Amino acid sequence: MRTVEWDNGAVKMIDQRLLPGTFEIAEFTDYREVARSIKEMYIRGAPAIGAAAAFGMALAAYQSAADEPTTLMRDLEAAAEVLRRARPTAVNLFWAVDRVLRVAADQKLSSPDDIREAVLADAQALADEDVEINRRMAAHGAALVRDGDSILHHCNTGALATVDYGTALGVIRMAHEQGKKIHVFVDETRPRLQGARLTAWELQQLGVDFTLIADNAAGHYMRTGQVDICFVGSDRTAANGDVANKIGTYKLAVVARENGIPFYPVVPTSTVDLNCPTGDDIPIEERDPEEVVGLTRQGMPIAPAGIQVGNPAFDVTPARYVTGIVTENGVAYPPFGLSLRKMVLGEGDR
Ligand code: MRU
């Protein structure tokens, strides 16, 4: 199934907290539960969060007992507020909620039922477009991959991080489907281990050759000439090309530059926030310290109790470390202020 989908009045999603051990589908009929599923990371990855939020808005529309458009709009605004609070960094969440609200506000929709249908149709369209966009993006990115390349990847940006197919991992998947012989170094991605748990799971099923590495090993593989190119995702990319992505991305980009290795974020235009002039304007989510210290080893805690813990979920890679940004409309190159805007406006290669 897709990572998230609408099924007969319910939102269904793969519960990613349990992978790779258990494959379980969670089902929600209340938009507040969808907001919780985003916060607690049943579903994660910027595009997947966006699609879940859009379907959450559809649930809210059908949950509302409103019998006139203005009341329904009030209920939808309230649901939008709850969904927006789920996670702060991935701009796709805000983009999706705002897009659905704009559709609902269309004056041509004269009855609450018309609005409900339009909201659901738009959420479904957004999910379908995500898959199509990922494939277009993958084609642009795969053109950068040479036969025999060794690729470094961080976090999980695959089918699980999107509605289907993936962003950076979609590029890797397409290069593999094109018959290119590639090898992927998969960062385990502490603290939540999206690389070890999710990316390794996806690549194993796809039959892509890969090696799982501790995050701390990436620099070693780059310095010793074992990495040809890096592909990562993004949760929000600023207008100047600064890229917010999973914590640890910045360090990778700096080491890649030091070693002359091209570094490409793969970013649907829905992840570009032209309202954020630079990465400093992007809110960085701070998550529960338990994610860092809650692991056990041989049944024992990995750190002493009662210590101070920092857990930023994302960092910002300044645009100067970015070789190019792969979008569904082509690859943007520096200066990103101009090229990214062109991609967002759909004036790239398509
Ligand atoms: O905290 P997560 O797992 O939601 O973080 C995901 C990432 O950082 C991805 O790289 C990003 O969302 C792009 S996924 C297509």
XYZ file of C-alpha atoms and ligand atoms in Angstrom:
365
model
C 0.000 0.000 0.000
C 0.959 3.663 -0.136
C 2.502 5.161 3.016
C -0.720 7.048 3.661
C -4.118 6.798 1.996
C -7.810 7.546 2.335
C -10.021 4.506 2.671
C -13.754 4.872 3.015
C -13.868 7.669 5.583
C -10.627 6.704 7.344
C -6.971 7.695 7.012
C -4.717 4.648 6.871
C -0.963 4.790 7.278
C 1.975 2.463 7.798
C 3.017 2.734 11.460
C 6.700 3.526 10.920
C 7.523 3.445 14.625
C 7.373 -0.330 14.462
C 9.475 -0.987 11.362
C 11.419 -3.036 10.465
C 10.205 -5.541 13.075
C 6.469 -5.230 12.532
C 4.434 -4.059 9.532
C 1.202 -2.621 10.894
C -1.394 -0.282 9.441
C -2.815 2.402 11.743
C -6.294 3.746 10.971
C -7.777 7.044 12.122
C -11.220 8.594 11.813
C -10.517 11.763 13.834
C -8.259 14.557 12.526
C -6.858 15.060 16.053
C -5.556 11.499 15.917
C -3.886 12.247 12.569
C -2.188 15.258 14.204
C -0.999 12.976 17.008
C 0.265 10.399 14.494
C 2.430 13.112 12.900
C 3.730 14.349 16.259
C 4.528 10.840 17.475
C 6.012 9.886 14.113
C 3.779 7.015 13.061
C 4.277 8.909 9.816
C 7.279 11.119 9.089
C 9.150 12.597 6.147
C 8.104 15.996 4.845
C 5.942 14.961 1.847
C 4.245 12.127 3.780
C 3.432 14.522 6.628
C 1.904 16.915 4.077
C -0.329 14.223 2.584
C -1.381 12.985 6.038
C -2.323 16.532 7.036
C -4.366 16.976 3.841
C -6.279 13.772 4.576
C -6.635 14.996 8.187
C -8.371 18.081 6.812
C -10.702 15.818 4.806
C -11.532 13.927 8.008
C -12.260 17.236 9.747
C -14.616 18.219 6.928
C -16.611 14.992 7.302
C -16.456 15.075 11.129
C -17.999 18.535 11.206
C -21.761 18.642 11.655
C -21.908 22.121 10.066
C -24.939 22.737 7.880
C -23.737 25.957 6.347
C -20.445 26.896 4.662
C -19.265 29.533 7.178
C -19.595 27.102 10.113
C -17.772 24.411 8.178
C -14.982 26.864 7.340
C -14.694 27.714 11.038
C -14.346 24.008 11.893
C -11.763 23.566 9.133
C -9.726 26.533 10.406
C -9.757 24.991 13.894
C -8.598 21.616 12.521
C -5.891 23.367 10.490
C -4.544 24.930 13.689
C -4.343 21.541 15.441
C -2.613 19.917 12.451
C -0.146 22.801 12.014
C 0.983 22.388 15.629
C 2.015 18.744 15.057
C 5.574 19.434 13.827
C 7.253 22.788 13.080
C 10.018 22.237 10.519
C 8.593 20.374 7.497
C 6.931 23.129 5.497
C 4.904 20.570 3.513
C 2.598 20.301 6.532
C 1.705 24.012 6.352
C 1.686 24.006 2.556
C -0.789 21.101 2.434
C -3.125 22.488 5.103
C -3.171 25.927 3.426
C -3.764 24.404 0.003
C -6.807 22.457 1.239
C -8.157 25.526 3.070
C -7.899 27.565 -0.138
C -9.898 24.917 -2.020
C -12.534 24.862 0.738
C -12.875 28.654 0.619
C -13.812 28.652 -3.079
C -16.953 30.824 -3.301
C -18.359 28.618 -6.063
C -18.910 25.836 -3.513
C -22.380 26.620 -2.252
C -23.134 23.840 0.251
C -21.180 22.140 3.060
C -21.361 18.856 1.154
C -19.816 20.483 -1.930
C -16.989 21.751 0.289
C -16.505 18.316 1.889
C -16.241 16.665 -1.520
C -13.842 19.332 -2.817
C -11.601 19.020 0.241
C -11.362 15.246 -0.081
C -10.782 15.450 -3.843
C -7.943 17.917 -3.281
C -6.320 15.801 -0.558
C -6.454 12.827 -2.907
C -5.035 14.901 -5.784
C -2.214 16.135 -3.543
C -1.310 12.530 -2.665
C -1.427 11.412 -6.319
C 0.669 14.414 -7.404
C 3.284 13.564 -4.788
C 3.973 10.208 -6.445
C 4.128 11.756 -9.917
C 6.426 14.578 -8.694
C 8.765 12.085 -7.036
C 9.176 10.192 -10.290
C 9.949 13.379 -12.218
C 12.426 14.423 -9.547
C 14.012 10.976 -9.586
C 14.556 11.191 -13.352
C 16.385 14.538 -12.978
C 18.457 13.184 -10.082
C 19.261 9.819 -11.657
C 20.829 11.651 -14.609
C 23.520 12.806 -12.130
C 24.362 9.224 -11.116
C 27.054 7.400 -13.101
C 27.300 3.651 -13.529
C 29.452 2.365 -10.649
C 28.801 5.310 -8.326
C 28.897 4.959 -4.592
C 26.246 7.155 -2.961
C 25.906 8.483 0.579
C 22.369 8.850 1.945
C 21.070 10.237 5.256
C 17.838 9.529 7.162
C 14.931 8.038 5.199
C 13.678 9.769 2.079
C 12.079 6.774 0.391
C 8.535 5.597 -0.271
C 7.972 5.761 3.498
C 8.869 9.465 3.677
C 6.500 10.306 0.832
C 3.200 8.967 -0.449
C 5.231 6.586 -2.613
C 8.570 6.273 -4.446
C 10.676 8.795 -2.502
C 12.826 11.885 -3.005
C 16.590 11.283 -2.534
C 15.975 7.562 -2.207
C 13.721 7.859 -5.269
C 16.773 9.080 -7.205
C 18.724 6.047 -5.987
C 15.818 3.765 -6.825
C 15.529 5.122 -10.353
C 19.283 4.839 -10.978
C 18.999 1.204 -9.879
C 15.937 0.631 -12.088
C 17.915 2.112 -15.002
C 20.401 -0.724 -14.516
C 23.226 1.403 -13.101
C 25.463 -0.516 -10.727
C 25.410 1.556 -7.566
C 26.307 1.118 -3.942
C 24.708 3.094 -1.133
C 26.234 3.998 2.223
C 23.237 4.285 4.545
C 23.731 6.536 7.592
C 21.972 4.923 10.535
C 20.693 8.417 11.526
C 20.632 8.740 15.276
C 18.662 9.314 17.356
C 15.584 7.731 15.750
C 17.522 5.519 13.359
C 15.449 6.223 10.256
C 18.405 5.062 8.134
C 18.916 1.747 9.912
C 15.234 0.981 10.447
C 13.566 2.385 7.335
C 16.082 3.050 4.547
C 17.811 -0.304 5.030
C 14.376 -1.972 4.997
C 13.392 -0.242 1.751
C 16.720 -0.824 -0.042
C 16.733 -4.489 0.924
C 13.312 -4.939 -0.680
C 14.400 -3.039 -3.793
C 17.514 -5.200 -4.158
C 19.862 -2.206 -4.066
C 23.393 -2.961 -2.861
C 24.061 -1.057 0.384
C 26.139 -0.861 3.536
C 24.711 0.445 6.798
C 27.174 2.699 8.615
C 27.229 4.526 11.947
C 26.719 8.260 11.370
C 30.213 8.888 12.670
C 31.714 6.737 9.891
C 30.547 8.896 6.987
C 33.587 11.193 7.105
C 35.929 8.228 6.963
C 34.278 6.819 3.845
C 34.356 10.234 2.176
C 37.998 11.006 3.003
C 39.144 7.592 1.786
C 37.562 8.085 -1.646
C 34.729 5.596 -1.198
C 31.859 8.051 -1.813
C 31.201 9.630 -5.238
C 28.047 11.649 -4.583
C 25.628 12.498 -1.730
C 21.832 12.669 -1.994
C 19.719 13.864 0.946
C 16.169 15.128 1.451
C 14.899 18.370 2.948
C 12.146 19.428 5.322
C 12.300 23.055 4.316
C 14.558 24.832 1.856
C 14.890 28.601 2.162
C 14.700 31.029 -0.773
C 18.518 31.398 -0.782
C 19.098 27.618 -1.027
C 19.869 26.948 2.651
C 18.572 23.441 3.323
C 16.998 22.240 6.584
C 17.125 18.464 6.850
C 17.578 15.685 9.393
C 20.148 16.451 12.071
C 23.624 15.527 10.838
C 23.101 16.697 7.260
C 25.178 19.869 7.796
C 28.171 17.872 8.982
C 27.926 15.630 5.908
C 27.780 18.592 3.549
C 30.866 20.211 5.070
C 32.869 16.992 4.856
C 31.629 16.404 1.296
C 32.866 19.882 0.283
C 36.224 19.291 2.006
C 36.620 16.127 -0.094
C 35.305 17.507 -3.390
C 32.199 15.270 -3.350
C 29.026 16.676 -4.969
C 26.187 17.213 -2.494
C 22.604 17.260 -3.812
C 19.448 17.748 -1.734
C 16.409 16.339 -3.560
C 13.541 18.707 -2.870
C 10.018 18.892 -4.283
C 9.010 22.517 -4.831
C 6.381 22.059 -2.078
C 9.365 21.907 0.319
C 10.808 25.235 -0.875
C 9.650 28.084 1.357
C 10.140 31.352 -0.503
C 8.825 33.131 2.616
C 11.972 32.054 4.482
C 14.767 34.252 3.107
C 17.511 32.135 4.747
C 17.940 28.991 6.820
C 18.044 31.130 9.971
C 14.318 31.766 9.457
C 13.478 28.035 9.547
C 12.105 26.786 12.898
C 14.091 23.807 14.160
C 12.141 21.181 16.064
C 13.532 20.184 19.466
C 12.274 16.707 20.369
C 11.961 14.667 23.543
C 15.352 13.907 25.196
C 14.093 10.366 25.647
C 14.802 9.776 21.922
C 18.512 10.234 22.677
C 18.879 8.512 26.044
C 15.963 6.069 25.924
C 17.876 3.359 24.043
C 19.084 0.336 25.949
C 22.083 -1.897 25.328
C 21.985 -5.414 26.752
C 18.981 -4.244 28.722
C 20.963 -1.381 30.263
C 20.443 2.361 29.713
C 23.015 3.915 27.366
C 23.516 7.020 29.546
C 23.223 7.918 33.236
C 19.841 9.127 34.469
C 19.168 12.818 35.115
C 21.628 14.320 32.609
C 21.101 17.271 30.252
C 20.265 16.229 26.695
C 19.920 18.240 23.475
C 17.795 16.807 20.679
C 17.387 19.118 17.676
C 15.666 17.040 14.984
C 17.023 19.077 12.051
C 19.931 21.297 11.075
C 20.535 23.848 8.341
C 23.116 23.332 5.606
C 24.163 26.717 4.206
C 23.669 26.982 0.443
C 27.424 27.381 -0.145
C 27.872 23.651 0.579
C 25.135 22.611 -1.853
C 26.170 21.592 -5.377
C 22.647 21.637 -6.777
C 19.041 21.179 -5.670
C 17.080 18.522 -7.551
C 13.397 19.432 -7.985
C 10.598 17.987 -10.110
C 11.145 20.859 -12.547
C 14.879 20.338 -12.985
C 18.107 20.853 -11.057
C 18.672 24.313 -9.569
C 22.283 25.509 -9.403
C 23.835 28.531 -7.638
C 22.943 31.299 -7.331
C 19.891 29.623 -5.787
C 17.994 32.867 -5.167
C 17.214 32.972 -8.889
C 17.277 29.317 -9.882
C 15.084 28.016 -7.050
C 12.421 30.646 -7.701
C 12.369 29.527 -11.346
C 11.873 25.916 -10.268
C 9.033 26.852 -7.907
C 7.336 28.857 -10.657
C 7.640 25.808 -12.931
C 10.102 27.421 -15.323
C 12.690 24.619 -15.134
C 13.230 21.661 -17.485
C 10.183 19.624 -16.287
O 12.142 13.466 11.449
P 11.797 12.880 10.112
O 12.006 11.416 10.018
O 10.419 13.310 9.672
O 12.836 13.573 9.110
C 12.792 13.252 7.751
C 13.867 13.909 6.978
O 14.699 14.602 7.506
C 13.840 13.734 5.493
O 15.133 13.838 4.972
C 12.966 14.821 4.856
O 11.708 14.867 5.447
C 12.815 14.631 3.408
S 11.963 13.144 3.107
C 11.467 12.962 1.605
